[in-house]
Protein backbone atom coordinates (compact mmCIF):
# COMPACT_ATOMS: atom_id res chain seq x y z
CA MET A 1 -2.72 19.69 43.24
CA ASN A 2 0.12 19.92 40.43
CA ARG A 3 -0.96 20.64 36.94
CA GLN A 4 1.28 21.57 34.15
CA ARG A 5 0.28 22.70 30.65
CA VAL A 6 1.75 20.33 27.66
CA ALA A 7 1.29 22.05 24.44
CA SER A 8 2.43 19.20 22.43
CA CYS A 9 2.94 15.94 23.64
CA GLY A 10 3.58 12.39 21.65
CA GLY A 11 2.46 14.38 18.37
CA TRP A 12 -1.19 15.96 19.70
CA GLN A 13 -1.69 19.51 18.22
CA GLN A 14 -4.27 20.95 20.59
CA SER A 15 -2.87 21.84 24.07
CA ARG A 16 -4.45 19.56 27.56
CA GLU A 17 -3.89 19.62 31.84
CA LEU A 18 -1.99 16.88 32.92
CA ASP A 19 -2.45 15.78 36.33
CA ILE A 20 0.92 14.74 37.81
CA SER A 21 -0.05 14.84 41.42
CA ALA A 22 -2.28 11.59 40.71
CA SER A 23 0.85 9.71 39.43
CA VAL A 24 3.20 10.68 41.89
CA THR A 25 2.87 8.92 45.15
CA GLU A 26 3.27 10.83 48.34
CA GLU A 27 5.95 8.22 49.82
CA ASP A 28 8.93 9.91 47.00
CA ASP A 29 8.20 13.53 44.85
CA VAL A 30 10.51 11.64 42.08
CA PHE A 31 8.25 12.04 38.19
CA THR A 32 9.72 9.28 36.56
CA CYS A 33 9.65 8.07 32.90
CA ALA A 34 7.49 5.95 33.34
CA ASP A 35 4.80 8.53 34.95
CA ALA A 36 6.29 10.97 31.73
CA ILE A 37 4.81 8.07 29.73
CA GLU A 38 1.69 7.80 31.05
CA ALA A 39 0.68 11.21 31.14
CA CYS A 40 1.73 11.93 27.43
CA GLY A 41 0.04 8.55 26.32
CA PHE A 42 1.29 5.96 23.86
CA GLY A 43 0.23 7.09 19.73
CA TRP A 44 0.37 6.51 16.71
CA PHE A 45 3.19 8.27 15.92
CA GLN A 46 5.84 6.48 18.53
CA ILE A 47 4.37 3.27 16.99
CA ARG A 48 5.69 4.20 13.55
CA LEU A 49 8.88 6.02 15.17
CA SER A 50 9.49 1.94 17.09
CA PHE A 51 8.42 0.10 13.35
CA PHE A 52 10.98 2.58 11.11
CA ALA A 53 13.28 2.01 14.14
CA GLY A 54 13.70 -1.33 14.47
CA LEU A 55 13.92 -1.55 10.56
CA LEU A 56 16.72 0.07 10.00
CA TRP A 57 18.58 -2.07 13.04
CA MET A 58 17.45 -5.02 11.05
CA VAL A 59 19.02 -3.31 7.69
CA ASP A 60 22.31 -3.13 9.86
CA ALA A 61 21.83 -6.38 10.53
CA MET A 62 21.59 -7.82 7.42
CA GLU A 63 24.63 -6.09 5.99
CA ILE A 64 26.80 -6.74 8.36
CA MET A 65 25.79 -10.48 7.44
CA VAL A 66 26.30 -10.05 4.10
CA LEU A 67 29.78 -8.61 4.98
CA ALA A 68 29.97 -11.80 6.75
CA ILE A 69 29.67 -14.34 3.95
CA LEU A 70 30.52 -11.96 1.11
CA SER A 71 34.30 -11.35 2.23
CA PRO A 72 35.47 -14.89 2.18
CA THR A 73 33.56 -15.50 -1.45
CA VAL A 74 35.58 -12.15 -2.26
CA LEU A 75 38.76 -13.61 -0.85
CA CYS A 76 38.59 -16.39 -2.90
CA ASP A 77 37.66 -15.60 -6.28
CA PHE A 78 39.69 -12.37 -6.04
CA HIS A 79 42.40 -14.12 -4.61
CA LEU A 80 43.05 -11.19 -2.16
CA SER A 81 44.98 -11.45 0.97
CA THR A 82 43.70 -10.49 4.48
CA TRP A 83 44.36 -7.22 4.57
CA GLN A 84 42.97 -6.78 1.33
CA GLU A 85 39.80 -8.12 2.51
CA SER A 86 39.54 -6.33 5.42
CA LEU A 87 39.96 -3.14 3.97
CA ILE A 88 37.17 -3.55 2.07
CA GLY A 89 34.60 -3.97 4.79
CA THR A 90 36.58 -1.02 6.32
CA VAL A 91 35.66 1.52 3.52
CA LYS A 92 32.30 0.47 3.04
CA ILE A 93 31.68 1.22 7.31
CA ARG A 94 32.93 4.79 6.86
CA LEU A 95 31.94 5.70 3.63
CA VAL A 96 27.88 5.11 5.53
CA LEU A 97 29.73 7.20 8.00
CA PHE A 98 30.80 9.95 5.91
CA VAL A 99 28.05 9.79 3.73
CA PHE A 100 24.85 10.04 6.29
CA LEU A 101 27.39 12.52 9.25
CA PRO A 102 26.28 15.75 7.08
CA ILE A 103 22.81 14.45 6.95
CA ASN A 104 22.59 15.37 10.81
């Protein structure tokens, strides 16, 4: 029987033994990603991670939508040319890149 000792899986602090031979069939000796998730489990950490990733994705989509809606308004109100309107979006995206790049 194939057994592996897992120290920390999905946020659990205690160690436990996983029987990976039960999830691997005799036809193919491949331990797939789905088998790994099934062996580790899906807990509160993964739920919170999925929630915050979805929230950040939503905020990014709203930010792009606001730029798309406000750009024509800024163009008309401030009498800008099209290259100046494009420059506003470009500078904003570059600033976000340079602000969050050092964090990683």
